[in-house]
């Protein structure tokens, strides 16, 4: 007896899109961030499969479902996926809805901290890093200053169309 396995196309597309392989532009962003940190005598951060999955999932949600509005900023998540929706506001009142995404979507055991960039054109590694370096709050996350003075043990990168996001975590990734 022969069996036919039917795989819904949305599942196949999701699986193919969410591989933890970096695109050329994502690799460039990772390298630029590590070179910037190295220039400041900061350690390299290991690339995380889990945080990269979260980053790539988030940029796809931003492109496809656009959860951003006059109240919800770039750290927001729509209600159109296998995750809890999240309206992240500028006052950071619901910050945990973003911080919890890695443990909600993967086996990563710690919080995730995201920096996000948007452009009216395709986001590039250079433009993303330039924007974050020019923002004291985002730059502090990248270079562990102020309240971000800690050791990052994981990083994930996602770039798609007009969005670039980087996720940082204190915990080692069990998937690496």
Coordinates of C-alpha atoms in Angstrom, one line a residue:
X1 CA 0.0 0.0 0.0
X2 CA 1.3 3.4 -0.9
X3 CA 0.8 6.6 1.2
X4 CA 0.8 10.1 -0.1
X5 CA 2.1 12.7 2.3
X6 CA 0.5 16.0 1.9
X7 CA 2.3 19.0 3.3
X8 CA 0.4 22.3 3.3
X9 CA 2.2 24.8 1.2
X10 CA 2.2 27.4 4.0
X11 CA 4.2 24.9 6.2
X12 CA 6.7 24.2 3.5
X13 CA 7.2 27.9 2.8
X14 CA 7.6 28.7 6.5
X15 CA 10.1 25.9 6.9
X16 CA 12.2 27.1 3.9
X17 CA 12.1 30.7 5.0
X18 CA 13.0 30.1 8.6
X19 CA 16.2 28.3 8.2
X20 CA 18.8 29.7 10.5
X21 CA 21.2 30.4 7.6
X22 CA 22.1 34.0 7.2
X23 CA 21.6 35.8 3.9
X24 CA 24.5 37.7 2.4
X25 CA 23.2 41.0 3.9
X26 CA 22.6 39.4 7.3
X27 CA 26.1 38.0 7.3
X28 CA 27.4 41.4 6.5
X29 CA 25.5 43.0 9.4
X30 CA 26.8 40.3 11.8
X31 CA 30.4 41.0 10.6
X32 CA 29.9 44.8 10.8
X33 CA 28.6 44.6 14.4
X34 CA 31.5 42.3 15.4
X35 CA 34.1 44.6 13.8
X36 CA 32.6 47.6 15.6
X37 CA 32.7 45.7 18.9
X38 CA 36.3 44.5 18.2
X39 CA 37.4 48.1 17.6
X40 CA 36.2 48.9 21.1
X41 CA 37.9 45.8 22.5
X42 CA 34.6 44.0 23.2
X43 CA 34.3 40.2 22.7
X44 CA 32.7 38.6 19.7
X45 CA 29.1 37.4 20.3
X46 CA 28.3 33.9 19.1
X47 CA 25.7 33.7 16.4
X48 CA 22.6 32.0 17.8
X49 CA 20.4 29.7 15.8
X50 CA 17.4 30.4 18.1
X51 CA 17.8 34.2 18.1
X52 CA 18.3 34.2 14.4
X53 CA 15.1 32.2 14.0
X54 CA 13.3 34.8 16.2
X55 CA 14.9 37.7 14.2
X56 CA 14.0 36.2 10.8
X57 CA 10.5 35.4 12.0
X58 CA 10.0 38.9 13.2
X59 CA 11.2 40.7 10.1
X60 CA 8.8 38.4 8.1
X61 CA 5.9 39.4 10.4
X62 CA 6.9 43.1 10.0
X63 CA 6.8 42.8 6.2
X64 CA 3.8 40.6 5.8
X65 CA 1.5 41.7 8.7
X66 CA 2.7 45.2 9.6
X67 CA 1.9 45.3 13.3
X68 CA 3.1 48.9 13.6
X69 CA 0.6 51.7 14.1
X70 CA 0.5 55.0 16.0
X71 CA 0.7 53.2 19.3
X72 CA 2.8 50.0 18.4
X73 CA 6.4 50.4 17.4
X74 CA 8.9 48.1 15.5
X75 CA 9.2 45.7 18.4
X76 CA 5.5 44.8 18.0
X77 CA 4.2 41.4 16.8
X78 CA 1.0 40.8 14.9
X79 CA -1.7 38.2 15.8
X80 CA -1.1 36.4 12.5
X81 CA 1.4 33.8 13.6
X82 CA 2.2 31.0 16.1
X83 CA 3.1 33.5 18.8
X84 CA 1.4 35.9 21.2
X85 CA 0.6 39.2 19.7
X86 CA 2.4 42.2 21.2
X87 CA 1.9 46.0 21.0
X88 CA 5.2 47.4 22.1
X89 CA 4.8 51.0 23.1
X90 CA 7.4 53.7 23.3
X91 CA 7.0 53.9 27.1
X92 CA 8.3 50.2 27.3
X93 CA 5.3 49.3 29.5
X94 CA 4.9 45.9 27.9
X95 CA 8.6 45.2 27.3
X96 CA 8.3 41.6 28.5
X97 CA 6.1 40.8 25.5
X98 CA 9.2 41.3 23.3
X99 CA 11.7 39.9 25.8
X100 CA 9.8 36.6 26.0
X101 CA 9.7 35.9 22.3
X102 CA 12.9 33.7 22.2
X103 CA 11.5 31.3 24.8
X104 CA 8.1 31.4 23.3
X105 CA 9.3 30.5 19.8
X106 CA 12.4 28.4 20.5
X107 CA 14.3 26.4 23.1
X108 CA 16.2 29.5 24.1
X109 CA 16.0 29.9 27.9
X110 CA 16.6 33.6 28.4
X111 CA 15.2 36.9 27.5
X112 CA 15.9 38.4 24.1
X113 CA 16.6 42.1 23.5
X114 CA 15.9 43.5 20.1
X115 CA 17.1 46.5 18.2
X116 CA 15.1 47.3 15.0
X117 CA 15.6 49.4 12.0
X118 CA 13.3 50.3 9.1
X119 CA 13.8 52.0 5.8
X120 CA 11.5 53.0 2.9
X121 CA 13.9 51.1 0.7
X122 CA 15.5 47.7 1.3
X123 CA 17.3 47.7 4.6
X124 CA 21.1 47.3 4.3
X125 CA 23.6 46.2 6.9
X126 CA 25.5 49.5 6.6
X127 CA 22.3 51.6 7.1
X128 CA 21.1 49.6 10.0
X129 CA 24.4 49.8 11.9
X130 CA 24.8 53.5 11.1
X131 CA 21.3 54.2 12.4
X132 CA 21.9 52.2 15.6
X133 CA 25.3 53.8 16.2
X134 CA 23.6 57.2 15.9
X135 CA 21.0 56.3 18.5
X136 CA 22.4 56.4 22.1
X137 CA 20.0 53.8 23.4
X138 CA 20.5 51.3 20.5
X139 CA 24.3 51.9 20.5
X140 CA 24.4 51.1 24.2
X141 CA 22.8 47.7 23.6
X142 CA 25.4 46.9 20.9
X143 CA 28.4 48.0 23.0
X144 CA 27.2 47.0 26.5
X145 CA 27.0 50.5 28.0
X146 CA 24.9 51.9 30.8
X147 CA 22.0 49.6 31.8
X148 CA 23.2 47.2 29.0
X149 CA 26.6 46.6 30.7
X150 CA 26.5 42.8 30.6
X151 CA 28.0 40.0 28.5
X152 CA 26.1 39.0 25.4
X153 CA 26.3 35.2 24.8
X154 CA 24.0 35.0 21.8
X155 CA 23.0 37.2 18.8
X156 CA 20.5 36.7 16.0
X157 CA 20.1 38.7 12.8
X158 CA 17.2 39.2 10.4
X159 CA 16.9 41.4 7.4
X160 CA 14.0 41.4 5.0
X161 CA 12.9 44.2 2.6
X162 CA 12.8 47.4 4.6
X163 CA 13.5 45.9 8.0
X164 CA 16.6 44.8 10.0
X165 CA 16.5 43.5 13.5
X166 CA 19.2 42.2 15.8
X167 CA 18.4 40.1 18.9
X168 CA 20.8 39.9 21.9
X169 CA 20.7 37.4 24.7
X170 CA 22.7 36.7 27.9
X171 CA 22.2 33.0 27.8
X172 CA 24.1 30.5 25.6
X173 CA 21.9 29.0 22.9
X174 CA 21.3 25.3 23.5
X175 CA 20.7 24.8 19.8
X176 CA 24.2 25.8 18.8

